[in-house]
mmCIF file of C-alpha atoms and ligand atoms in Angstrom:
data_model
loop_
_atom_site.group_PDB
_atom_site.id
_atom_site.type_symbol
_atom_site.label_atom_id
_atom_site.label_comp_id
_atom_site.label_asym_id
_atom_site.label_seq_id
_atom_site.Cartn_x
_atom_site.Cartn_y
_atom_site.Cartn_z
ATOM 1 C CA MET A 1 -47.350 -5.799 28.162
ATOM 2 C CA VAL A 2 -45.410 -6.238 24.938
ATOM 3 C CA THR A 3 -46.805 -8.912 22.643
ATOM 4 C CA ARG A 4 -44.535 -11.294 20.843
ATOM 5 C CA ARG A 5 -45.388 -9.611 17.556
ATOM 6 C CA GLN A 6 -44.532 -6.136 18.940
ATOM 7 C CA ALA A 7 -41.276 -7.443 20.340
ATOM 8 C CA LEU A 8 -40.389 -9.035 17.026
ATOM 9 C CA ARG A 9 -41.276 -5.829 15.185
ATOM 10 C CA SER A 10 -39.091 -3.634 17.387
ATOM 11 C CA THR A 11 -36.231 -6.108 16.990
ATOM 12 C CA LEU A 12 -36.597 -5.932 13.229
ATOM 13 C CA VAL A 13 -36.706 -2.122 13.282
ATOM 14 C CA ALA A 14 -33.638 -1.954 15.495
ATOM 15 C CA THR A 15 -31.790 -4.428 13.273
ATOM 16 C CA ALA A 16 -32.706 -2.482 10.138
ATOM 17 C CA ALA A 17 -31.590 0.789 11.746
ATOM 18 C CA LEU A 18 -28.292 -0.787 12.765
ATOM 19 C CA ALA A 19 -27.704 -2.191 9.292
ATOM 20 C CA GLY A 20 -28.609 1.170 7.734
ATOM 21 C CA GLY A 21 -26.268 2.999 10.076
ATOM 22 C CA ARG A 22 -23.519 0.566 9.294
ATOM 23 C CA LEU A 23 -24.007 1.002 5.582
ATOM 24 C CA LEU A 24 -24.055 4.784 5.906
ATOM 25 C CA GLY A 25 -21.003 4.715 8.145
ATOM 26 C CA GLN A 26 -19.003 2.566 5.741
ATOM 27 C CA SER A 27 -20.071 3.812 2.357
ATOM 28 C CA ALA A 28 -17.345 5.880 0.742
ATOM 29 C CA PRO A 29 -18.440 9.002 -1.122
ATOM 30 C CA ALA A 30 -19.320 8.116 -4.690
ATOM 31 C CA GLY A 31 -16.387 8.432 -7.041
ATOM 32 C CA PRO A 32 -14.268 6.597 -9.557
ATOM 33 C CA HIS A 33 -11.818 5.050 -7.083
ATOM 34 C CA LYS A 34 -12.643 2.023 -4.955
ATOM 35 C CA LEU A 35 -10.881 0.352 -2.052
ATOM 36 C CA PRO A 36 -9.553 -2.955 -3.422
ATOM 37 C CA GLU A 37 -9.989 -6.181 -1.474
ATOM 38 C CA LEU A 38 -6.989 -7.073 0.660
ATOM 39 C CA GLY A 39 -6.949 -10.468 -1.048
ATOM 40 C CA TYR A 40 -6.164 -12.497 2.106
ATOM 41 C CA ALA A 41 -7.183 -12.678 5.754
ATOM 42 C CA PHE A 42 -6.118 -9.903 8.130
ATOM 43 C CA ASP A 43 -4.159 -12.468 10.156
ATOM 44 C CA ALA A 44 -2.418 -14.054 7.138
ATOM 45 C CA LEU A 45 0.900 -12.338 7.934
ATOM 46 C CA GLU A 46 0.952 -13.184 11.646
ATOM 47 C CA PRO A 47 3.240 -13.140 13.537
ATOM 48 C CA HIS A 48 5.175 -10.652 11.357
ATOM 49 C CA ILE A 49 2.283 -8.217 10.991
ATOM 50 C CA ASP A 50 -0.626 -8.524 13.390
ATOM 51 C CA ALA A 51 -4.255 -8.781 12.286
ATOM 52 C CA GLN A 52 -5.351 -5.575 14.001
ATOM 53 C CA THR A 53 -2.680 -3.535 12.223
ATOM 54 C CA MET A 54 -3.745 -5.007 8.867
ATOM 55 C CA GLN A 55 -7.419 -4.338 9.561
ATOM 56 C CA ILE A 56 -6.857 -0.683 10.530
ATOM 57 C CA HIS A 57 -4.271 -0.141 7.801
ATOM 58 C CA HIS A 58 -6.523 -1.429 5.027
ATOM 59 C CA GLY A 59 -9.974 -0.540 6.364
ATOM 60 C CA LYS A 60 -9.151 2.919 7.755
ATOM 61 C CA HIS A 61 -5.916 4.295 6.295
ATOM 62 C CA HIS A 62 -6.163 2.986 2.742
ATOM 63 C CA ALA A 63 -9.926 3.633 2.728
ATOM 64 C CA ALA A 64 -9.276 7.251 3.743
ATOM 65 C CA TYR A 65 -6.872 7.800 0.812
ATOM 66 C CA VAL A 66 -9.536 6.479 -1.563
ATOM 67 C CA ALA A 67 -12.290 8.618 -0.015
ATOM 68 C CA ASN A 68 -10.123 11.756 -0.029
ATOM 69 C CA LEU A 69 -9.057 11.171 -3.632
ATOM 70 C CA ASN A 70 -12.698 10.820 -4.714
ATOM 71 C CA LYS A 71 -13.595 13.949 -2.760
ATOM 72 C CA ALA A 72 -10.803 15.951 -4.408
ATOM 73 C CA LEU A 73 -11.904 14.801 -7.873
ATOM 74 C CA ALA A 74 -15.632 15.394 -7.291
ATOM 75 C CA ASP A 75 -15.654 18.675 -9.237
ATOM 76 C CA TYR A 76 -13.338 17.369 -11.984
ATOM 77 C CA PRO A 77 -15.278 14.714 -13.937
ATOM 78 C CA ASP A 78 -12.735 14.863 -16.783
ATOM 79 C CA LEU A 79 -10.175 13.293 -14.449
ATOM 80 C CA HIS A 80 -12.424 10.385 -13.439
ATOM 81 C CA LYS A 81 -11.292 8.142 -16.269
ATOM 82 C CA HIS A 82 -7.690 8.103 -15.021
ATOM 83 C CA SER A 83 -6.311 5.518 -12.622
ATOM 84 C CA ALA A 84 -4.413 6.669 -9.543
ATOM 85 C CA GLU A 85 -1.209 5.582 -11.304
ATOM 86 C CA GLU A 86 -1.999 7.723 -14.361
ATOM 87 C CA LEU A 87 -2.725 10.733 -12.156
ATOM 88 C CA LEU A 88 0.653 10.315 -10.441
ATOM 89 C CA LYS A 89 2.486 10.057 -13.755
ATOM 90 C CA ASN A 90 0.835 13.255 -14.976
ATOM 91 C CA LEU A 91 0.531 15.447 -11.900
ATOM 92 C CA ASP A 92 1.454 18.511 -13.970
ATOM 93 C CA LYS A 93 -1.858 18.092 -15.821
ATOM 94 C CA VAL A 94 -3.874 18.008 -12.581
ATOM 95 C CA PRO A 95 -5.260 21.469 -11.729
ATOM 96 C CA GLU A 96 -3.019 23.248 -9.247
ATOM 97 C CA LYS A 97 -5.901 23.726 -6.812
ATOM 98 C CA ILE A 98 -6.116 19.977 -6.136
ATOM 99 C CA ARG A 99 -2.599 18.877 -7.125
ATOM 100 C CA THR A 100 -1.213 18.373 -3.615
ATOM 101 C CA VAL A 101 -4.317 16.532 -2.406
ATOM 102 C CA VAL A 102 -4.211 14.285 -5.480
ATOM 103 C CA ARG A 103 -0.467 13.712 -5.050
ATOM 104 C CA ASN A 104 -0.956 12.588 -1.434
ATOM 105 C CA ASN A 105 -4.110 10.546 -1.894
ATOM 106 C CA ALA A 106 -3.610 9.026 -5.356
ATOM 107 C CA GLY A 107 -0.156 8.200 -3.967
ATOM 108 C CA GLY A 108 -1.658 6.649 -0.840
ATOM 109 C CA HIS A 109 -4.154 4.665 -2.914
ATOM 110 C CA ALA A 110 -1.688 3.374 -5.537
ATOM 111 C CA ASN A 111 1.091 2.677 -3.025
ATOM 112 C CA HIS A 112 -1.106 0.605 -0.722
ATOM 113 C CA THR A 113 -2.754 -1.249 -3.611
ATOM 114 C CA LEU A 114 0.707 -2.463 -4.647
ATOM 115 C CA PHE A 115 1.880 -3.009 -1.067
ATOM 116 C CA TRP A 116 -0.899 -5.526 -0.237
ATOM 117 C CA LYS A 117 -0.005 -7.565 -3.310
ATOM 118 C CA CYS A 118 3.691 -7.589 -2.386
ATOM 119 C CA LEU A 119 3.004 -9.298 0.950
ATOM 120 C CA LYS A 120 2.766 -12.997 1.677
ATOM 121 C CA LYS A 121 4.569 -15.186 4.202
ATOM 122 C CA ASN A 122 7.328 -16.664 2.083
ATOM 123 C CA ASP A 123 8.806 -19.294 4.430
ATOM 124 C CA GLY A 124 12.299 -18.211 3.451
ATOM 125 C CA LEU A 125 11.674 -18.525 -0.287
ATOM 126 C CA GLN A 126 14.172 -16.450 -2.283
ATOM 127 C CA PRO A 127 13.631 -14.638 -5.575
ATOM 128 C CA GLY A 128 14.642 -16.500 -8.738
ATOM 129 C CA GLU A 129 18.016 -16.042 -10.395
ATOM 130 C CA ARG A 130 17.299 -13.144 -12.770
ATOM 131 C CA LEU A 131 15.484 -11.014 -10.189
ATOM 132 C CA GLY A 132 17.925 -12.076 -7.484
ATOM 133 C CA GLN A 133 20.840 -10.878 -9.621
ATOM 134 C CA ALA A 134 19.093 -7.571 -10.412
ATOM 135 C CA ILE A 135 18.481 -7.008 -6.692
ATOM 136 C CA LEU A 136 22.144 -7.673 -5.850
ATOM 137 C CA GLU A 137 23.164 -5.086 -8.462
ATOM 138 C CA ALA A 138 20.600 -2.511 -7.283
ATOM 139 C CA LEU A 139 21.745 -2.946 -3.688
ATOM 140 C CA LYS A 140 25.437 -3.127 -4.604
ATOM 141 C CA SER A 141 25.707 -6.394 -2.721
ATOM 142 C CA SER A 142 27.380 -9.718 -3.427
ATOM 143 C CA THR A 143 25.190 -11.971 -1.276
ATOM 144 C CA ALA A 144 21.494 -12.151 -0.378
ATOM 145 C CA SER A 145 22.161 -11.423 3.299
ATOM 146 C CA GLU A 146 24.272 -8.385 2.367
ATOM 147 C CA ALA A 147 21.398 -7.201 0.162
ATOM 148 C CA SER A 148 18.891 -7.649 3.023
ATOM 149 C CA GLU A 149 21.154 -5.611 5.293
ATOM 150 C CA ALA A 150 21.476 -2.838 2.702
ATOM 151 C CA PHE A 151 17.690 -2.774 2.255
ATOM 152 C CA VAL A 152 17.033 -2.520 6.001
ATOM 153 C CA LYS A 153 19.712 0.185 6.348
ATOM 154 C CA ALA A 154 18.130 2.254 3.571
ATOM 155 C CA ALA A 155 14.697 1.870 5.216
ATOM 156 C CA LEU A 156 16.099 3.125 8.512
ATOM 157 C CA GLY A 157 17.537 6.142 6.692
ATOM 158 C CA VAL A 158 14.089 7.460 5.783
ATOM 159 C CA PHE A 159 13.326 10.298 8.170
ATOM 160 C CA GLY A 160 9.674 10.368 9.224
ATOM 161 C CA SER A 161 6.998 8.826 7.015
ATOM 162 C CA GLY A 162 7.690 7.372 3.602
ATOM 163 C CA TRP A 163 8.334 4.309 1.490
ATOM 164 C CA ILE A 164 11.233 2.186 0.325
ATOM 165 C CA TRP A 165 11.092 0.808 -3.186
ATOM 166 C CA LEU A 166 12.685 -1.425 -5.707
ATOM 167 C CA SER A 167 11.660 0.274 -8.913
ATOM 168 C CA VAL A 168 12.231 -0.254 -12.601
ATOM 169 C CA ASP A 169 13.876 2.633 -14.435
ATOM 170 C CA LYS A 170 13.255 3.700 -18.035
ATOM 171 C CA ASP A 171 16.240 1.595 -19.177
ATOM 172 C CA LYS A 172 14.646 -1.397 -17.346
ATOM 173 C CA SER A 173 17.353 -1.479 -14.703
ATOM 174 C CA LEU A 174 16.334 -2.043 -11.117
ATOM 175 C CA ARG A 175 17.028 0.578 -8.499
ATOM 176 C CA LEU A 176 16.601 1.055 -4.782
ATOM 177 C CA GLU A 177 14.919 4.302 -3.816
ATOM 178 C CA THR A 178 13.016 5.912 -0.991
ATOM 179 C CA THR A 179 10.282 8.535 -1.116
ATOM 180 C CA PRO A 180 8.810 10.801 1.574
ATOM 181 C CA ASN A 181 5.110 10.797 2.507
ATOM 182 C CA GLN A 182 3.021 9.045 -0.177
ATOM 183 C CA ASP A 183 5.227 10.017 -3.116
ATOM 184 C CA SER A 184 5.594 7.304 -5.739
ATOM 185 C CA PRO A 185 8.421 6.419 -8.164
ATOM 186 C CA LEU A 186 5.716 6.954 -10.825
ATOM 187 C CA MET A 187 6.125 10.707 -10.228
ATOM 188 C CA PHE A 188 9.736 10.415 -11.398
ATOM 189 C CA GLY A 189 9.197 8.261 -14.471
ATOM 190 C CA ARG A 190 9.929 4.951 -12.771
ATOM 191 C CA THR A 191 7.637 2.010 -12.048
ATOM 192 C CA PRO A 192 7.527 0.577 -8.543
ATOM 193 C CA LEU A 193 8.240 -3.148 -8.486
ATOM 194 C CA LEU A 194 8.091 -3.661 -4.730
ATOM 195 C CA GLY A 195 7.232 -1.105 -2.056
ATOM 196 C CA ILE A 196 7.355 -1.224 1.735
ATOM 197 C CA ASP A 197 5.316 1.191 3.810
ATOM 198 C CA LEU A 198 7.512 2.922 6.400
ATOM 199 C CA TRP A 199 4.778 4.962 8.058
ATOM 200 C CA GLU A 200 4.425 4.229 11.779
ATOM 201 C CA HIS A 201 0.799 3.183 11.209
ATOM 202 C CA ALA A 202 2.187 0.147 9.342
ATOM 203 C CA TYR A 203 3.923 -1.248 12.425
ATOM 204 C CA TYR A 204 3.431 0.790 15.592
ATOM 205 C CA LEU A 205 0.893 -1.482 17.352
ATOM 206 C CA LYS A 206 3.287 -4.417 17.302
ATOM 207 C CA TYR A 207 6.731 -2.884 16.949
ATOM 208 C CA GLN A 208 6.262 0.621 18.443
ATOM 209 C CA ASN A 209 9.379 2.619 17.466
ATOM 210 C CA ARG A 210 11.374 -0.418 16.291
ATOM 211 C CA ARG A 211 11.287 0.130 12.556
ATOM 212 C CA VAL A 212 14.339 -2.119 12.199
ATOM 213 C CA ASP A 213 12.401 -5.112 13.585
ATOM 214 C CA TYR A 214 9.427 -4.403 11.312
ATOM 215 C CA VAL A 215 11.499 -4.110 8.139
ATOM 216 C CA THR A 216 13.559 -7.169 9.063
ATOM 217 C CA ALA A 217 10.334 -9.153 9.639
ATOM 218 C CA LEU A 218 8.940 -7.950 6.318
ATOM 219 C CA VAL A 219 11.834 -9.498 4.434
ATOM 220 C CA ASP A 220 10.095 -12.796 5.327
ATOM 221 C CA CYS A 221 6.773 -11.452 4.024
ATOM 222 C CA ILE A 222 7.640 -10.599 0.433
ATOM 223 C CA ASN A 223 5.409 -12.338 -2.090
ATOM 224 C CA TRP A 224 8.261 -13.266 -4.423
ATOM 225 C CA GLU A 225 5.918 -15.047 -6.832
ATOM 226 C CA PHE A 226 4.021 -11.807 -7.396
ATOM 227 C CA VAL A 227 7.124 -9.597 -7.480
ATOM 228 C CA GLU A 228 8.928 -11.917 -9.862
ATOM 229 C CA LYS A 229 5.990 -12.042 -12.280
ATOM 230 C CA ARG A 230 5.771 -8.241 -12.149
ATOM 231 C CA PHE A 231 9.518 -7.963 -12.785
ATOM 232 C CA GLU A 232 9.238 -10.210 -15.860
ATOM 233 C CA ASP A 233 6.318 -8.116 -17.170
ATOM 234 C CA LEU A 234 8.031 -4.775 -16.541
ATOM 235 C CA THR A 235 11.360 -5.778 -18.045
ATOM 236 C CA ALA A 236 10.156 -7.977 -20.927
HETATM 237 MN MN1 MN3 B 1 0.196 2.923 5.065
#
């Protein structure tokens, strides 16, 4: 017969083992790069983006870019002081042996870090006048709805996986651009202002192959407060 004390002890051991396993399972390999907090609840963008997609996207996909970046840099301690953004700006200084891995995973890390901040249900809020005007120029549009259409059309034109961006050029002008895979405007001397993930993992659970519906829904999920503040900082 199992005494109460024995039963309690085995429960404690099992609980400790479970907690240990969970810690081991979740702990990323040591390294300079860390998965940032999402900053809001997984269901904060419902119904536009579902909670399960957000959870997998942040906790699995973004986490994997961070883990793989740390792994690639493990034997290169001199590179540990650089942010993902700095690595992307200076890929030519990254040893050739790890350059592609760093390009993909520093890209994945930096792109998603910005992406999470760009998202918030905006209840139809529009960007302020200065940013609004810059967006109309970048999208060669005369009205906000024309600009939205041009943005969605450009997103649909990306073949396979990639990103669509509004980025700030060296002359501080705003431009619309798309990149394949996890490439960043930082690789081309521009600074991303706003980026939208066009990989299927960003929308497949809810929208399946309907990228048009996902991008259209995301227009209502742009955190204009954040983007506008970033625009002021980048173009000051
Ligand atoms: Mn993604």
